[in-house]
mmCIF file of C-alpha atoms in Angstrom:
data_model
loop_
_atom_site.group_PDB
_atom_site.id
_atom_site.type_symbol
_atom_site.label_atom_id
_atom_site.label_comp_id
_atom_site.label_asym_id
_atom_site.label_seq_id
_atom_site.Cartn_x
_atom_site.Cartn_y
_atom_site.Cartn_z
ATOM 1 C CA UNK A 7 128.339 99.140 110.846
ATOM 2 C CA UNK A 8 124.872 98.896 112.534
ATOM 3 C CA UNK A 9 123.368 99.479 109.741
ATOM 4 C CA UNK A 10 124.722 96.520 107.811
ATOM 5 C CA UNK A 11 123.525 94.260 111.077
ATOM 6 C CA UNK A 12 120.390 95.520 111.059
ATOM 7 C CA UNK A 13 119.663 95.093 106.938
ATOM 8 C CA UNK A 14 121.273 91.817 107.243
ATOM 9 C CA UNK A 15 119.380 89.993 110.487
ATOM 10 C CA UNK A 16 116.094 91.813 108.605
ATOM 11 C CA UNK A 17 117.055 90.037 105.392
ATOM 12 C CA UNK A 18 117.640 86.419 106.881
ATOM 13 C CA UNK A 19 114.094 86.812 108.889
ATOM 14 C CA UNK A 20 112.651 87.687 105.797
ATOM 15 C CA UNK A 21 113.776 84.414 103.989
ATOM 16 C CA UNK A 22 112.603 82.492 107.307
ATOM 17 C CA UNK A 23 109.380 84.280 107.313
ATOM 18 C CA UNK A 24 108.880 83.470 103.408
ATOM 19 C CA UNK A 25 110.602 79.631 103.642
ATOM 20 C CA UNK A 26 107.766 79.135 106.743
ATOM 21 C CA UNK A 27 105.224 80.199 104.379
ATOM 22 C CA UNK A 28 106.308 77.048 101.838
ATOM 23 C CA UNK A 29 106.287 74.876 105.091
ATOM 24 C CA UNK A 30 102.812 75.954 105.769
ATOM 25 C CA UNK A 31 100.867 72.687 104.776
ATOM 26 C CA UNK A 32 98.269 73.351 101.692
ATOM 27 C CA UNK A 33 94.886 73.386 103.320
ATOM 28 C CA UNK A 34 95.927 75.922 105.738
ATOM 29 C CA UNK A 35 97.542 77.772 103.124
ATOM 30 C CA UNK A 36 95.094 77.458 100.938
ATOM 31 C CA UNK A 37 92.383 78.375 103.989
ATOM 32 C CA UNK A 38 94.707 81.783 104.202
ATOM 33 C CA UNK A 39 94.125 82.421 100.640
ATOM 34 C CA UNK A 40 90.634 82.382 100.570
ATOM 35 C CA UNK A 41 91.141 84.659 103.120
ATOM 36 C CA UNK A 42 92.515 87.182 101.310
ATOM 37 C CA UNK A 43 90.178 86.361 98.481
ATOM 38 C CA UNK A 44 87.380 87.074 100.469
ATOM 39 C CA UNK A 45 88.726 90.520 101.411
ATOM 40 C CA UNK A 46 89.806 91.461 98.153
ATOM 41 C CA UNK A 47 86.678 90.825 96.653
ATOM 42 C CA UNK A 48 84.409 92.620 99.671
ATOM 43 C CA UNK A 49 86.602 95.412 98.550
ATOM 44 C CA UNK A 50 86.325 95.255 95.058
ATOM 45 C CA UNK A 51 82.553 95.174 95.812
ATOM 46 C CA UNK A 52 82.251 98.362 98.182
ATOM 47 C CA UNK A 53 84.448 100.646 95.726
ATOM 48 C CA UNK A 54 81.674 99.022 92.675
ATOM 49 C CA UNK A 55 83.906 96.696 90.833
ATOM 50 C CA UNK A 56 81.762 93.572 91.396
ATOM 51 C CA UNK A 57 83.702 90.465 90.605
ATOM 52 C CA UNK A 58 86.474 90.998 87.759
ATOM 53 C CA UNK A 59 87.739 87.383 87.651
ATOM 54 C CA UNK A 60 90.364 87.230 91.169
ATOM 55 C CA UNK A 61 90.900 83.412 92.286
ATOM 56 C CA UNK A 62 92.798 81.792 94.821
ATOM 57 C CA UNK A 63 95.223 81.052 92.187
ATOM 58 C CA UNK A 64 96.101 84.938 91.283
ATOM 59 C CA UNK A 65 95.638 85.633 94.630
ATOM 60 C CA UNK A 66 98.232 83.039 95.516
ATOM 61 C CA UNK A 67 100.685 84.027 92.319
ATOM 62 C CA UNK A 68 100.421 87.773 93.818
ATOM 63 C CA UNK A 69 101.617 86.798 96.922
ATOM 64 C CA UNK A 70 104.172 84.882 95.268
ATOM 65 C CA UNK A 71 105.260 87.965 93.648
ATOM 66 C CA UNK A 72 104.721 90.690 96.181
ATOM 67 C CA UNK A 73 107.042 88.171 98.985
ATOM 68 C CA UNK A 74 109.999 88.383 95.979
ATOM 69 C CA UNK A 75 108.936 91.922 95.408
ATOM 70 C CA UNK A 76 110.203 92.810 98.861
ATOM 71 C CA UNK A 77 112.920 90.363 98.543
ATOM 72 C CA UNK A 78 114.551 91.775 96.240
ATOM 73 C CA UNK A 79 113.991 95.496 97.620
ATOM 74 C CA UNK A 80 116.015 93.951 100.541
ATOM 75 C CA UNK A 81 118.561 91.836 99.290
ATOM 76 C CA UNK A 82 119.696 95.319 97.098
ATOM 77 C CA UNK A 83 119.881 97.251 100.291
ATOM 78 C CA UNK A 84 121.297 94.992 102.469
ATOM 79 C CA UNK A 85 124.210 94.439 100.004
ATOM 80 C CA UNK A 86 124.536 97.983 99.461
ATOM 81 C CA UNK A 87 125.643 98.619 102.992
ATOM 82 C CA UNK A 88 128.912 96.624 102.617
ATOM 83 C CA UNK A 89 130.587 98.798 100.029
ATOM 84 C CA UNK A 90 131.428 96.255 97.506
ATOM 85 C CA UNK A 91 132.410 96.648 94.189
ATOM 86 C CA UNK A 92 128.911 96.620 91.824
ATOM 87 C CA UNK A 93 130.026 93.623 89.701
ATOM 88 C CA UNK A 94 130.343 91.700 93.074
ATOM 89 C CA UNK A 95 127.165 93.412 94.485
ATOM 90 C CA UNK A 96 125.321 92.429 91.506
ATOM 91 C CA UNK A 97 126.869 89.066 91.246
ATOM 92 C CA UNK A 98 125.560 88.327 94.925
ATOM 93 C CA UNK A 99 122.426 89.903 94.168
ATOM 94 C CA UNK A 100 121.731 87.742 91.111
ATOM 95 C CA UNK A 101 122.611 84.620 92.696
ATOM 96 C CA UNK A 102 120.224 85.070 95.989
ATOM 97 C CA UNK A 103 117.793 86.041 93.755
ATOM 98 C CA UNK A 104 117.511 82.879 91.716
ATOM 99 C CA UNK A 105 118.592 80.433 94.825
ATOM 100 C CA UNK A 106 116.017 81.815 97.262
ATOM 101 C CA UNK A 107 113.221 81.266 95.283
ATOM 102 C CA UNK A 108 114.810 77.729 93.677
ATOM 103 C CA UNK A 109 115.208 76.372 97.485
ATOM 104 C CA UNK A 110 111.702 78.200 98.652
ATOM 105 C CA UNK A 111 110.102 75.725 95.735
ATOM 106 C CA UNK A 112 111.869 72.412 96.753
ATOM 107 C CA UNK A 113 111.017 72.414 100.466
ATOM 108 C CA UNK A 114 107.169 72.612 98.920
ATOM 109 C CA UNK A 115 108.025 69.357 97.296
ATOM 110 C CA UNK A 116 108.865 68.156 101.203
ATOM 111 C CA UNK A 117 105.538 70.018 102.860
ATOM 112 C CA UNK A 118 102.025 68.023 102.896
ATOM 113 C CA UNK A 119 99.515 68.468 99.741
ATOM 114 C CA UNK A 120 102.349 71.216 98.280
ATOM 115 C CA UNK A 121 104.766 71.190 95.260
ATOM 116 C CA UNK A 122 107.104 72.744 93.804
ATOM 117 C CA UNK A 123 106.725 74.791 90.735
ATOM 118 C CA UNK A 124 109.296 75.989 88.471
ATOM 119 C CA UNK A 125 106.702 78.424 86.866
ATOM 120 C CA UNK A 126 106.875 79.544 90.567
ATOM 121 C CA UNK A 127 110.785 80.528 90.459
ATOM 122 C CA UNK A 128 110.141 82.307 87.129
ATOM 123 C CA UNK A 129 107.428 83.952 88.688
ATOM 124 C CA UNK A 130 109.956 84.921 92.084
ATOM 125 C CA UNK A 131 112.515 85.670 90.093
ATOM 126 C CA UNK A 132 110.738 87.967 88.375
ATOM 127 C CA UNK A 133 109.768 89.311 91.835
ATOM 128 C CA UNK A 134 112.887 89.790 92.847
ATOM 129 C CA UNK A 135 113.552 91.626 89.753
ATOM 130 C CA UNK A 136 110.421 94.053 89.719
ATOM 131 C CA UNK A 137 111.788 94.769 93.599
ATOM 132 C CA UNK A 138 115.365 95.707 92.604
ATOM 133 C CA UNK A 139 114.120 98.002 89.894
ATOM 134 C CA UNK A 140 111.873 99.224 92.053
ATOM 135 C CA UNK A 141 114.677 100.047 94.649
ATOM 136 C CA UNK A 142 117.369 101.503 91.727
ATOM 137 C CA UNK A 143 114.370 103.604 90.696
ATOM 138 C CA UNK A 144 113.061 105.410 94.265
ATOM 139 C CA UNK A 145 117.476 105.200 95.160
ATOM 140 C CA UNK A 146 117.839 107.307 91.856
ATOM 141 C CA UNK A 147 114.979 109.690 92.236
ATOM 142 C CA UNK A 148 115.775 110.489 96.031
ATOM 143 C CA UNK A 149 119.269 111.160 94.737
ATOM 144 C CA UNK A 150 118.224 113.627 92.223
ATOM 145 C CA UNK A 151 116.075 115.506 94.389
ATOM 146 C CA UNK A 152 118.462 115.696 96.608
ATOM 147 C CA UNK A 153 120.795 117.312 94.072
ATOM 148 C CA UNK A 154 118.476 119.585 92.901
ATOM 149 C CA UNK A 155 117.698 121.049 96.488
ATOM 150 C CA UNK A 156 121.361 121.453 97.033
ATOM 151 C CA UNK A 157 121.413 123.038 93.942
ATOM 152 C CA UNK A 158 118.210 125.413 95.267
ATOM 153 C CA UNK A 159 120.080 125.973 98.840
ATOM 154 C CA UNK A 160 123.507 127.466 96.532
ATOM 155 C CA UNK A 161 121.209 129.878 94.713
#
């Protein structure tokens, strides 16, 4: 039971903590991109890559994908701790997926110098997606070497 809690007051401060990003007016945000485009780039240089092409605008689509990334890595564990049937855990997960990112979008259309991008909730989406493969995947391989050391311990 504390489990589910905990997954589920983590998920909703997630979305808060990726909705105040979209809030975050676009010369700061774009000021906190360059950041990371700075660093990136030092780092590219010190490990001899030079410049390869980044830009604020794949640094900003990476973000974009890396917040849904997560998302959906939590939105598949957080269901998973109520024991519902997998048609209605999927069903849930499908729909947060898609309205998450749709509603992150539209309050850019409401935040100064942003806007909303429906390339942007493709780009989520597919986020999310990437995340709750991610999380089947790592779920299935823990479960199999788990199996195969129980396996070991009967030998």
């Amino acid at each position: 039971m504390r489990k589910r809690y905990f997954w589920s007051i983590f998920l909703v401060l997630y979305v808060g903590f990726v909705f105040g990003n979209s809030l975050t007016p676009a010369m700061e945000s774009s000021a906190q991109s360059m950041s990371v485009l700075q660093l990136v780039t030092g780092a590219m240089k010190a490990v001899g890559l030079g410049n390869v092409g980044v830009t604020e605008h794949f640094i900003r689509k990476a973000a974009h994908f890396s917040e849904y990334t997560l998302l959906g890595i939590l939105l598949a564990q957080c269901l998973a701790q109520y024991g519902l049937l997998a048609v209605t855990r999927w069903q849930l997960h499908g729909l947060a997926g898609f309205l998450i990112p749709f509603v992150d979008e539209t309050l850019q259309l409401f935040t100064e110098g942003r806007s909303g991008q429906i390339s942007d909730v493709w780009l989520d989406c597919a986020g999310v997606l990437f995340g709750t493969v991610l999380f089947l995947a790592v779920g299935r391989w823990h479960r199999r070497r788990k199996g195969k050391k129980n396996v070991e311990k009967k030998l």
